[in-house]
Amino acid sequence: MEVGFLGLGIMGKAMSLNLLRHGFKVTVWNRTLSKCDELVQHGASIGETPAAVVKKCKYTIAILSDPPAALSVVFDKDGILEQINNEKGYIDMSTVDADTSSKISEAITSRGGRFLEAPVSGSKKPAEDGQLVILAAGNKALYDEVLPAFDVLGKKSFFLGEVGNGAKMKLVVNMTMGSMMNAFAEGIMLAGKSGLNPQNLLDVLDLGAMSNPMFKLKGPTILQKNYTPAFPLKHQQKDMRLALALGDENAVPMPVAAAANEAFKKARSLGLGDLDFSAVFETLKPIGPSSS
Ligand SMILES: NC(=O)C1=CN([C@@H]2O[C@H](COP(=O)(O)OP(=O)(O)OC[C@H]3O[C@@H](n4cnc5c(N)ncnc54)[C@H](OP(=O)(O)O)[C@@H]3O)[C@@H](O)[C@H]2O)C=CC1
Ligand SMILES: O=CCCC(=O)O
């Protein structure tokens, strides 16, 4: 199968390499075009613009940072709309809100194209290992046709119905994750400041009902102050913001998520946005000369 791939950030690079490893023909595009070079070394072709990729490929996948980026590759000059037609399918795997996804869907389908939103749960390592969880919604026939690609990228794909449901599911999942990360960071800080060994806390948590892959992975790296980005903090804060807006629309009180969002915003204001989202731990450190 030949696919186009737009966006070679942390996720897109790992996912497109995975497709190449499994024998897919992949034509890549990235806003910063030089990032395509590594993929070319692994057998990819380059498309000079999103429109050029769509012209060449029956199916085009994108995974881009946020709603403005997702809209830009569709609507701007040299964008997807210039080449979409009734023989093409567009699959957006970015984490965006349902409104953004619907705007894209309407524009694609009004030109005869088919659209699927398919955000993913799982980070850099699951993307490298083909272990993502895919949350698709939109055109079911397109979903069935691209399942061979989803089977390479993920360990499980869900088809959730109409456009918007994939985006909403992803935001609910990431809202929960962001709140958990803040509680975890506070626990580690409290353990240390109250004279406990934080490593003991990790061991205790891991033996009980709260044991989970995120605590297992991020606990040791937080203790090492290693915030090499797998999931950039700025994207986690974007997801909290979008999830809180979904809470507004549905009159769901979300005081825990709102507090977590404030912590991620504070982290961004401290210049930590490009680090891993676990760097929110750094916002708990006392400011000023006294560290008592
Ligand atoms: N990292 C993770 O663990 C996960 C991330 N996600 C989601 O996947 C998406 C991508 O994440 P990730 O790969 O980590 O992000 P990165 O920040 O590593 O990459 C972002 C990508 O978007 C591109 N981009 C940004 N702005 C624009 C724009 N205006 N026009 C065109 N392209 C643009 C960047 O291009 P350029 O190189 O030129 O800057 C880059 O290719 C996000 O929506 C994120 O929330 C979902 C699951 C896990
Ligand atoms: O959107 C990012 C999700 C990261 C993860 O699921 O570990």
PDB file of C-alpha atoms in Angstrom, residues 1-283:
ATOM      1  CA  MET A   1       0.000   0.000   0.000  1.00  0.00           C
ATOM      2  CA  GLU A   2       1.247   3.509  -0.817  1.00  0.00           C
ATOM      3  CA  VAL A   3       0.583   6.229   1.754  1.00  0.00           C
ATOM      4  CA  GLY A   4       1.413   9.891   2.144  1.00  0.00           C
ATOM      5  CA  PHE A   5       2.582  11.078   5.551  1.00  0.00           C
ATOM      6  CA  LEU A   6       2.467  14.703   6.749  1.00  0.00           C
ATOM      7  CA  GLY A   7       4.323  15.705   9.919  1.00  0.00           C
ATOM      8  CA  LEU A   8       7.602  14.183  11.052  1.00  0.00           C
ATOM      9  CA  GLY A   9       7.695  15.257  14.686  1.00  0.00           C
ATOM     10  CA  ILE A  10       8.255  12.817  17.530  1.00  0.00           C
ATOM     11  CA  MET A  11       5.208  10.747  16.564  1.00  0.00           C
ATOM     12  CA  GLY A  12       5.210  11.145  12.788  1.00  0.00           C
ATOM     13  CA  LYS A  13       8.840  10.172  12.402  1.00  0.00           C
ATOM     14  CA  ALA A  14       8.392   6.987  14.444  1.00  0.00           C
ATOM     15  CA  MET A  15       5.125   6.081  12.696  1.00  0.00           C
ATOM     16  CA  SER A  16       6.363   6.651   9.153  1.00  0.00           C
ATOM     17  CA  LEU A  17       9.560   4.675   9.859  1.00  0.00           C
ATOM     18  CA  ASN A  18       7.370   1.877  11.138  1.00  0.00           C
ATOM     19  CA  LEU A  19       5.305   1.874   7.946  1.00  0.00           C
ATOM     20  CA  LEU A  20       8.486   1.783   5.842  1.00  0.00           C
ATOM     21  CA  ARG A  21       9.845  -1.125   7.917  1.00  0.00           C
ATOM     22  CA  HIS A  22       6.669  -3.048   7.165  1.00  0.00           C
ATOM     23  CA  GLY A  23       6.935  -2.609   3.403  1.00  0.00           C
ATOM     24  CA  PHE A  24       4.622   0.363   2.842  1.00  0.00           C
ATOM     25  CA  LYS A  25       5.637   2.881   0.156  1.00  0.00           C
ATOM     26  CA  VAL A  26       5.667   6.219   1.974  1.00  0.00           C
ATOM     27  CA  THR A  27       5.822   9.763   0.596  1.00  0.00           C
ATOM     28  CA  VAL A  28       6.621  12.230   3.374  1.00  0.00           C
ATOM     29  CA  TRP A  29       6.235  15.973   3.863  1.00  0.00           C
ATOM     30  CA  ASN A  30       7.178  18.100   6.841  1.00  0.00           C
ATOM     31  CA  ARG A  31       6.892  21.886   7.263  1.00  0.00           C
ATOM     32  CA  THR A  32      10.626  21.940   7.992  1.00  0.00           C
ATOM     33  CA  LEU A  33      11.492  19.952   4.887  1.00  0.00           C
ATOM     34  CA  SER A  34      15.009  18.987   6.055  1.00  0.00           C
ATOM     35  CA  LYS A  35      13.405  16.583   8.547  1.00  0.00           C
ATOM     36  CA  CYS A  36      12.407  14.422   5.550  1.00  0.00           C
ATOM     37  CA  ASP A  37      16.045  13.526   4.796  1.00  0.00           C
ATOM     38  CA  GLU A  38      16.315  10.822   7.452  1.00  0.00           C
ATOM     39  CA  LEU A  39      13.148   9.185   6.149  1.00  0.00           C
ATOM     40  CA  VAL A  40      14.504   9.249   2.594  1.00  0.00           C
ATOM     41  CA  GLN A  41      17.520   7.298   3.861  1.00  0.00           C
ATOM     42  CA  HIS A  42      15.027   4.640   4.951  1.00  0.00           C
ATOM     43  CA  GLY A  43      13.319   4.490   1.555  1.00  0.00           C
ATOM     44  CA  ALA A  44      10.699   7.253   1.671  1.00  0.00           C
ATOM     45  CA  SER A  45      10.005   9.684  -1.168  1.00  0.00           C
ATOM     46  CA  ILE A  46       9.497  13.411  -0.559  1.00  0.00           C
ATOM     47  CA  GLY A  47       6.446  15.454  -1.513  1.00  0.00           C
ATOM     48  CA  GLU A  48       7.260  19.163  -1.742  1.00  0.00           C
ATOM     49  CA  THR A  49       3.863  20.247  -0.381  1.00  0.00           C
ATOM     50  CA  PRO A  50       0.808  18.606   1.262  1.00  0.00           C
ATOM     51  CA  ALA A  51      -0.992  19.009  -2.092  1.00  0.00           C
ATOM     52  CA  ALA A  52       1.821  17.182  -3.907  1.00  0.00           C
ATOM     53  CA  VAL A  53       1.576  14.291  -1.436  1.00  0.00           C
ATOM     54  CA  VAL A  54      -2.191  13.991  -1.901  1.00  0.00           C
ATOM     55  CA  LYS A  55      -1.810  14.154  -5.687  1.00  0.00           C
ATOM     56  CA  LYS A  56       0.556  11.175  -5.562  1.00  0.00           C
ATOM     57  CA  CYS A  57      -1.103   9.014  -2.897  1.00  0.00           C
ATOM     58  CA  LYS A  58      -4.550   7.495  -2.563  1.00  0.00           C
ATOM     59  CA  TYR A  59      -4.296   7.710   1.247  1.00  0.00           C
ATOM     60  CA  THR A  60      -2.622  10.532   3.198  1.00  0.00           C
ATOM     61  CA  ILE A  61      -2.028  10.427   6.964  1.00  0.00           C
ATOM     62  CA  ALA A  62      -1.150  13.498   9.066  1.00  0.00           C
ATOM     63  CA  ILE A  63      -0.013  13.908  12.667  1.00  0.00           C
ATOM     64  CA  LEU A  64       0.603  17.569  13.504  1.00  0.00           C
ATOM     65  CA  SER A  65       0.971  19.580  16.671  1.00  0.00           C
ATOM     66  CA  ASP A  66      -2.373  21.307  17.235  1.00  0.00           C
ATOM     67  CA  PRO A  67      -5.592  22.665  15.660  1.00  0.00           C
ATOM     68  CA  PRO A  68      -3.911  25.575  13.791  1.00  0.00           C
ATOM     69  CA  ALA A  69      -1.390  23.155  12.256  1.00  0.00           C
ATOM     70  CA  ALA A  70      -4.070  20.622  11.326  1.00  0.00           C
ATOM     71  CA  LEU A  71      -6.155  23.357   9.664  1.00  0.00           C
ATOM     72  CA  SER A  72      -3.180  24.926   7.920  1.00  0.00           C
ATOM     73  CA  VAL A  73      -2.160  21.818   5.940  1.00  0.00           C
ATOM     74  CA  VAL A  74      -5.730  21.433   4.709  1.00  0.00           C
ATOM     75  CA  PHE A  75      -6.832  25.003   3.964  1.00  0.00           C
ATOM     76  CA  ASP A  76      -3.658  26.997   3.197  1.00  0.00           C
ATOM     77  CA  LYS A  77      -1.948  27.414  -0.166  1.00  0.00           C
ATOM     78  CA  ASP A  78      -0.525  24.113  -1.449  1.00  0.00           C
ATOM     79  CA  GLY A  79      -2.774  22.362   1.045  1.00  0.00           C
ATOM     80  CA  ILE A  80      -4.749  19.172   0.843  1.00  0.00           C
ATOM     81  CA  LEU A  81      -7.919  20.746  -0.568  1.00  0.00           C
ATOM     82  CA  GLU A  82      -6.074  21.594  -3.785  1.00  0.00           C
ATOM     83  CA  GLN A  83      -5.786  17.914  -4.723  1.00  0.00           C
ATOM     84  CA  ILE A  84      -8.445  16.047  -2.773  1.00  0.00           C
ATOM     85  CA  ASN A  85     -11.067  14.250  -4.874  1.00  0.00           C
ATOM     86  CA  ASN A  86     -13.355  11.240  -4.821  1.00  0.00           C
ATOM     87  CA  GLU A  87     -10.474   8.803  -5.208  1.00  0.00           C
ATOM     88  CA  LYS A  88      -8.592  10.050  -2.133  1.00  0.00           C
ATOM     89  CA  GLY A  89      -8.763   9.478   1.602  1.00  0.00           C
ATOM     90  CA  TYR A  90      -7.371  11.781   4.299  1.00  0.00           C
ATOM     91  CA  ILE A  91      -6.641  10.516   7.815  1.00  0.00           C
ATOM     92  CA  ASP A  92      -5.781  13.060  10.509  1.00  0.00           C
ATOM     93  CA  MET A  93      -4.159  11.468  13.575  1.00  0.00           C
ATOM     94  CA  SER A  94      -3.351  14.778  15.335  1.00  0.00           C
ATOM     95  CA  THR A  95      -4.905  15.474  18.745  1.00  0.00           C
ATOM     96  CA  VAL A  96      -7.412  18.251  18.081  1.00  0.00           C
ATOM     97  CA  ASP A  97     -10.902  19.217  19.249  1.00  0.00           C
ATOM     98  CA  ALA A  98     -14.084  17.945  17.589  1.00  0.00           C
ATOM     99  CA  ASP A  99     -14.829  21.330  15.952  1.00  0.00           C
ATOM    100  CA  THR A 100     -11.481  21.388  14.175  1.00  0.00           C
ATOM    101  CA  SER A 101     -11.968  17.839  13.001  1.00  0.00           C
ATOM    102  CA  SER A 102     -15.487  18.606  11.749  1.00  0.00           C
ATOM    103  CA  LYS A 103     -14.283  21.650   9.798  1.00  0.00           C
ATOM    104  CA  ILE A 104     -11.675  19.509   8.089  1.00  0.00           C
ATOM    105  CA  SER A 105     -14.167  16.723   7.451  1.00  0.00           C
ATOM    106  CA  GLU A 106     -16.711  19.079   5.867  1.00  0.00           C
ATOM    107  CA  ALA A 107     -14.110  20.642   3.579  1.00  0.00           C
ATOM    108  CA  ILE A 108     -12.750  17.270   2.439  1.00  0.00           C
ATOM    109  CA  THR A 109     -16.132  15.634   1.902  1.00  0.00           C
ATOM    110  CA  SER A 110     -17.585  18.676   0.112  1.00  0.00           C
ATOM    111  CA  ARG A 111     -14.906  18.071  -2.542  1.00  0.00           C
ATOM    112  CA  GLY A 112     -15.775  14.384  -2.795  1.00  0.00           C
ATOM    113  CA  GLY A 113     -12.897  13.110  -0.616  1.00  0.00           C
ATOM    114  CA  ARG A 114     -13.222  10.753   2.344  1.00  0.00           C
ATOM    115  CA  PHE A 115     -12.110  11.653   5.876  1.00  0.00           C
ATOM    116  CA  LEU A 116     -11.186   9.816   9.037  1.00  0.00           C
ATOM    117  CA  GLU A 117      -9.978  11.310  12.302  1.00  0.00           C
ATOM    118  CA  ALA A 118      -7.737   8.877  14.126  1.00  0.00           C
ATOM    119  CA  PRO A 119      -5.901  10.337  17.136  1.00  0.00           C
ATOM    120  CA  VAL A 120      -3.717   7.937  19.059  1.00  0.00           C
ATOM    121  CA  SER A 121      -3.088   6.965  22.638  1.00  0.00           C
ATOM    122  CA  GLY A 122       0.506   5.968  23.392  1.00  0.00           C
ATOM    123  CA  SER A 123       3.708   7.933  23.073  1.00  0.00           C
ATOM    124  CA  LYS A 124       7.106   7.800  21.345  1.00  0.00           C
ATOM    125  CA  LYS A 125       8.038   4.227  22.308  1.00  0.00           C
ATOM    126  CA  PRO A 126       4.640   2.694  21.444  1.00  0.00           C
ATOM    127  CA  ALA A 127       4.829   4.608  18.141  1.00  0.00           C
ATOM    128  CA  GLU A 128       8.247   3.074  17.450  1.00  0.00           C
ATOM    129  CA  ASP A 129       7.011  -0.387  18.434  1.00  0.00           C
ATOM    130  CA  GLY A 130       3.655  -0.259  16.608  1.00  0.00           C
ATOM    131  CA  GLN A 131       1.786  -0.403  19.920  1.00  0.00           C
ATOM    132  CA  LEU A 132      -0.450   2.664  19.678  1.00  0.00           C
ATOM    133  CA  VAL A 133      -4.178   2.634  20.417  1.00  0.00           C
ATOM    134  CA  ILE A 134      -6.043   4.202  17.495  1.00  0.00           C
ATOM    135  CA  LEU A 135      -9.278   6.130  18.151  1.00  0.00           C
ATOM    136  CA  ALA A 136     -10.859   6.462  14.714  1.00  0.00           C
ATOM    137  CA  ALA A 137     -14.139   8.033  13.617  1.00  0.00           C
ATOM    138  CA  GLY A 138     -15.602   9.183  10.329  1.00  0.00           C
ATOM    139  CA  ASN A 139     -15.810   7.262   7.052  1.00  0.00           C
ATOM    140  CA  LYS A 140     -16.126   3.549   7.905  1.00  0.00           C
ATOM    141  CA  ALA A 141     -15.199   2.323   4.407  1.00  0.00           C
ATOM    142  CA  LEU A 142     -11.989   4.357   4.578  1.00  0.00           C
ATOM    143  CA  TYR A 143     -11.317   2.937   8.057  1.00  0.00           C
ATOM    144  CA  ASP A 144     -11.648  -0.614   6.692  1.00  0.00           C
ATOM    145  CA  GLU A 145      -9.332   0.167   3.762  1.00  0.00           C
ATOM    146  CA  VAL A 146      -6.549   1.619   5.918  1.00  0.00           C
ATOM    147  CA  LEU A 147      -6.709  -1.058   8.634  1.00  0.00           C
ATOM    148  CA  PRO A 148      -3.544  -2.714   7.255  1.00  0.00           C
ATOM    149  CA  ALA A 149      -1.688   0.537   8.082  1.00  0.00           C
ATOM    150  CA  PHE A 150      -3.394   0.865  11.482  1.00  0.00           C
ATOM    151  CA  ASP A 151      -2.450  -2.745  12.243  1.00  0.00           C
ATOM    152  CA  VAL A 152       1.208  -1.808  11.747  1.00  0.00           C
ATOM    153  CA  LEU A 153       0.959   1.417  13.743  1.00  0.00           C
ATOM    154  CA  GLY A 154      -1.110   0.141  16.634  1.00  0.00           C
ATOM    155  CA  LYS A 155      -1.975  -2.781  18.874  1.00  0.00           C
ATOM    156  CA  LYS A 156      -5.704  -1.987  18.762  1.00  0.00           C
ATOM    157  CA  SER A 157      -7.968   0.215  16.646  1.00  0.00           C
ATOM    158  CA  PHE A 158     -11.390   1.469  17.705  1.00  0.00           C
ATOM    159  CA  PHE A 159     -14.006   2.781  15.265  1.00  0.00           C
ATOM    160  CA  LEU A 160     -16.072   5.229  17.317  1.00  0.00           C
ATOM    161  CA  GLY A 161     -18.707   6.398  14.822  1.00  0.00           C
ATOM    162  CA  GLU A 162     -19.192   9.957  13.597  1.00  0.00           C
ATOM    163  CA  VAL A 163     -16.439  12.555  13.212  1.00  0.00           C
ATOM    164  CA  GLY A 164     -15.724  14.192  16.563  1.00  0.00           C
ATOM    165  CA  ASN A 165     -16.013  11.043  18.651  1.00  0.00           C
ATOM    166  CA  GLY A 166     -12.355  10.125  18.134  1.00  0.00           C
ATOM    167  CA  ALA A 167     -11.240  13.646  19.056  1.00  0.00           C
ATOM    168  CA  LYS A 168     -13.450  13.683  22.162  1.00  0.00           C
ATOM    169  CA  MET A 169     -12.284  10.251  23.327  1.00  0.00           C
ATOM    170  CA  LYS A 170      -8.649  11.308  22.936  1.00  0.00           C
ATOM    171  CA  LEU A 171      -9.224  14.508  24.941  1.00  0.00           C
ATOM    172  CA  VAL A 172     -10.983  12.639  27.747  1.00  0.00           C
ATOM    173  CA  VAL A 173      -8.085  10.160  27.929  1.00  0.00           C
ATOM    174  CA  ASN A 174      -5.431  12.892  27.953  1.00  0.00           C
ATOM    175  CA  MET A 175      -7.340  15.009  30.488  1.00  0.00           C
ATOM    176  CA  THR A 176      -7.271  11.999  32.801  1.00  0.00           C
ATOM    177  CA  MET A 177      -3.586  11.425  32.116  1.00  0.00           C
ATOM    178  CA  GLY A 178      -2.642  15.066  32.767  1.00  0.00           C
ATOM    179  CA  SER A 179      -4.492  15.078  36.085  1.00  0.00           C
ATOM    180  CA  MET A 180      -2.806  11.820  37.084  1.00  0.00           C
ATOM    181  CA  MET A 181       0.620  13.198  36.221  1.00  0.00           C
ATOM    182  CA  ASN A 182       0.077  16.175  38.520  1.00  0.00           C
ATOM    183  CA  ALA A 183      -1.087  14.014  41.432  1.00  0.00           C
ATOM    184  CA  PHE A 184       1.919  11.763  40.880  1.00  0.00           C
ATOM    185  CA  ALA A 185       4.337  14.717  40.804  1.00  0.00           C
ATOM    186  CA  GLU A 186       2.853  16.103  44.034  1.00  0.00           C
ATOM    187  CA  GLY A 187       3.185  12.691  45.665  1.00  0.00           C
ATOM    188  CA  ILE A 188       6.851  12.401  44.734  1.00  0.00           C
ATOM    189  CA  MET A 189       7.547  15.938  45.974  1.00  0.00           C
ATOM    190  CA  LEU A 190       5.636  15.372  49.215  1.00  0.00           C
ATOM    191  CA  ALA A 191       7.458  12.117  49.874  1.00  0.00           C
ATOM    192  CA  GLY A 192      10.852  13.785  49.442  1.00  0.00           C
ATOM    193  CA  LYS A 193      10.035  16.938  51.412  1.00  0.00           C
ATOM    194  CA  SER A 194       8.551  14.986  54.316  1.00  0.00           C
ATOM    195  CA  GLY A 195      11.681  12.906  54.741  1.00  0.00           C
ATOM    196  CA  LEU A 196      10.683   9.768  52.844  1.00  0.00           C
ATOM    197  CA  ASN A 197      12.720   8.129  50.125  1.00  0.00           C
ATOM    198  CA  PRO A 198      10.813   8.873  46.866  1.00  0.00           C
ATOM    199  CA  GLN A 199      12.075   5.607  45.382  1.00  0.00           C
ATOM    200  CA  ASN A 200      10.238   3.796  48.176  1.00  0.00           C
ATOM    201  CA  LEU A 201       7.068   5.634  47.159  1.00  0.00           C
ATOM    202  CA  LEU A 202       7.477   4.382  43.562  1.00  0.00           C
ATOM    203  CA  ASP A 203       7.929   0.829  44.836  1.00  0.00           C
ATOM    204  CA  VAL A 204       4.867   1.054  47.120  1.00  0.00           C
ATOM    205  CA  LEU A 205       2.667   2.521  44.355  1.00  0.00           C
ATOM    206  CA  ASP A 206       3.823  -0.142  41.930  1.00  0.00           C
ATOM    207  CA  LEU A 207       2.710  -2.950  44.243  1.00  0.00           C
ATOM    208  CA  GLY A 208      -0.806  -1.613  44.745  1.00  0.00           C
ATOM    209  CA  ALA A 209      -3.989  -0.821  42.836  1.00  0.00           C
ATOM    210  CA  MET A 210      -2.455   2.361  41.352  1.00  0.00           C
ATOM    211  CA  SER A 211       0.349   0.541  39.521  1.00  0.00           C
ATOM    212  CA  ASN A 212       0.380   1.666  35.882  1.00  0.00           C
ATOM    213  CA  PRO A 213       2.795   1.943  32.927  1.00  0.00           C
ATOM    214  CA  MET A 214       2.971   5.749  33.180  1.00  0.00           C
ATOM    215  CA  PHE A 215       4.079   5.784  36.833  1.00  0.00           C
ATOM    216  CA  LYS A 216       6.517   2.944  36.080  1.00  0.00           C
ATOM    217  CA  LEU A 217       8.058   4.851  33.163  1.00  0.00           C
ATOM    218  CA  LYS A 218       7.990   8.419  34.452  1.00  0.00           C
ATOM    219  CA  GLY A 219       8.746   7.848  38.144  1.00  0.00           C
ATOM    220  CA  PRO A 220      12.415   6.951  37.643  1.00  0.00           C
ATOM    221  CA  THR A 221      12.965   9.662  35.006  1.00  0.00           C
ATOM    222  CA  ILE A 222      11.440  12.335  37.287  1.00  0.00           C
ATOM    223  CA  LEU A 223      13.807  11.248  40.076  1.00  0.00           C
ATOM    224  CA  GLN A 224      16.702  11.556  37.590  1.00  0.00           C
ATOM    225  CA  LYS A 225      15.377  14.948  36.376  1.00  0.00           C
ATOM    226  CA  ASN A 226      15.449  13.528  32.859  1.00  0.00           C
ATOM    227  CA  TYR A 227      12.775  15.325  30.868  1.00  0.00           C
ATOM    228  CA  THR A 228      13.803  14.298  27.346  1.00  0.00           C
ATOM    229  CA  PRO A 229      10.515  14.789  25.506  1.00  0.00           C
ATOM    230  CA  ALA A 230       8.405  11.782  24.581  1.00  0.00           C
ATOM    231  CA  PHE A 231       5.166  13.755  24.957  1.00  0.00           C
ATOM    232  CA  PRO A 232       5.978  17.487  24.934  1.00  0.00           C
ATOM    233  CA  LEU A 233       4.452  19.413  27.825  1.00  0.00           C
ATOM    234  CA  LYS A 234       3.086  22.119  25.491  1.00  0.00           C
ATOM    235  CA  HIS A 235       0.945  19.448  23.773  1.00  0.00           C
ATOM    236  CA  GLN A 236      -0.325  18.096  27.098  1.00  0.00           C
ATOM    237  CA  GLN A 237      -1.370  21.632  28.084  1.00  0.00           C
ATOM    238  CA  LYS A 238      -3.121  22.036  24.711  1.00  0.00           C
ATOM    239  CA  ASP A 239      -5.033  18.826  25.416  1.00  0.00           C
ATOM    240  CA  MET A 240      -6.036  20.007  28.936  1.00  0.00           C
ATOM    241  CA  ARG A 241      -7.246  23.288  27.409  1.00  0.00           C
ATOM    242  CA  LEU A 242      -9.292  21.506  24.740  1.00  0.00           C
ATOM    243  CA  ALA A 243     -10.691  18.991  27.255  1.00  0.00           C
ATOM    244  CA  LEU A 244     -11.739  21.805  29.591  1.00  0.00           C
ATOM    245  CA  ALA A 245     -13.567  23.456  26.681  1.00  0.00           C
ATOM    246  CA  LEU A 246     -15.364  20.144  26.104  1.00  0.00           C
ATOM    247  CA  GLY A 247     -16.255  20.181  29.803  1.00  0.00           C
ATOM    248  CA  ASP A 248     -17.640  23.734  29.404  1.00  0.00           C
ATOM    249  CA  GLU A 249     -19.794  22.682  26.440  1.00  0.00           C
ATOM    250  CA  ASN A 250     -21.236  19.784  28.404  1.00  0.00           C
ATOM    251  CA  ALA A 251     -21.512  21.546  31.797  1.00  0.00           C
ATOM    252  CA  VAL A 252     -19.197  19.014  33.421  1.00  0.00           C
ATOM    253  CA  PRO A 253     -17.377  20.435  36.451  1.00  0.00           C
ATOM    254  CA  MET A 254     -13.690  19.516  36.211  1.00  0.00           C
ATOM    255  CA  PRO A 255     -11.881  21.163  39.158  1.00  0.00           C
ATOM    256  CA  VAL A 256      -9.056  18.609  39.166  1.00  0.00           C
ATOM    257  CA  ALA A 257      -8.377  19.010  35.441  1.00  0.00           C
ATOM    258  CA  ALA A 258      -8.562  22.806  35.781  1.00  0.00           C
ATOM    259  CA  ALA A 259      -5.912  22.749  38.507  1.00  0.00           C
ATOM    260  CA  ALA A 260      -3.745  20.412  36.417  1.00  0.00           C
ATOM    261  CA  ASN A 261      -4.093  22.789  33.457  1.00  0.00           C
ATOM    262  CA  GLU A 262      -2.858  25.675  35.635  1.00  0.00           C
ATOM    263  CA  ALA A 263       0.192  23.624  36.601  1.00  0.00           C
ATOM    264  CA  PHE A 264       0.992  22.886  32.946  1.00  0.00           C
ATOM    265  CA  LYS A 265       0.496  26.576  32.102  1.00  0.00           C
ATOM    266  CA  LYS A 266       2.900  27.509  34.887  1.00  0.00           C
ATOM    267  CA  ALA A 267       5.410  25.004  33.492  1.00  0.00           C
ATOM    268  CA  ARG A 268       5.083  26.602  30.060  1.00  0.00           C
ATOM    269  CA  SER A 269       5.636  30.056  31.580  1.00  0.00           C
ATOM    270  CA  LEU A 270       8.858  28.704  33.105  1.00  0.00           C
ATOM    271  CA  GLY A 271      10.034  27.709  29.624  1.00  0.00           C
ATOM    272  CA  LEU A 272       9.430  23.978  30.059  1.00  0.00           C
ATOM    273  CA  GLY A 273       6.989  23.541  27.152  1.00  0.00           C
ATOM    274  CA  ASP A 274       9.333  21.589  24.902  1.00  0.00           C
ATOM    275  CA  LEU A 275      10.318  19.161  27.660  1.00  0.00           C
ATOM    276  CA  ASP A 276       8.410  16.002  28.512  1.00  0.00           C
ATOM    277  CA  PHE A 277       5.084  16.614  30.256  1.00  0.00           C
ATOM    278  CA  SER A 278       6.518  15.026  33.412  1.00  0.00           C
ATOM    279  CA  ALA A 279       8.563  18.256  33.793  1.00  0.00           C
ATOM    280  CA  VAL A 280       5.440  19.668  35.479  1.00  0.00           C
ATOM    281  CA  PHE A 281       7.184  18.271  38.578  1.00  0.00           C
ATOM    282  CA  GLU A 282       9.550  21.269  38.358  1.00  0.00           C
ATOM    283  CA  THR A 283       6.662  23.684  39.097  1.00  0.00           C
TER     284      THR A 283
END
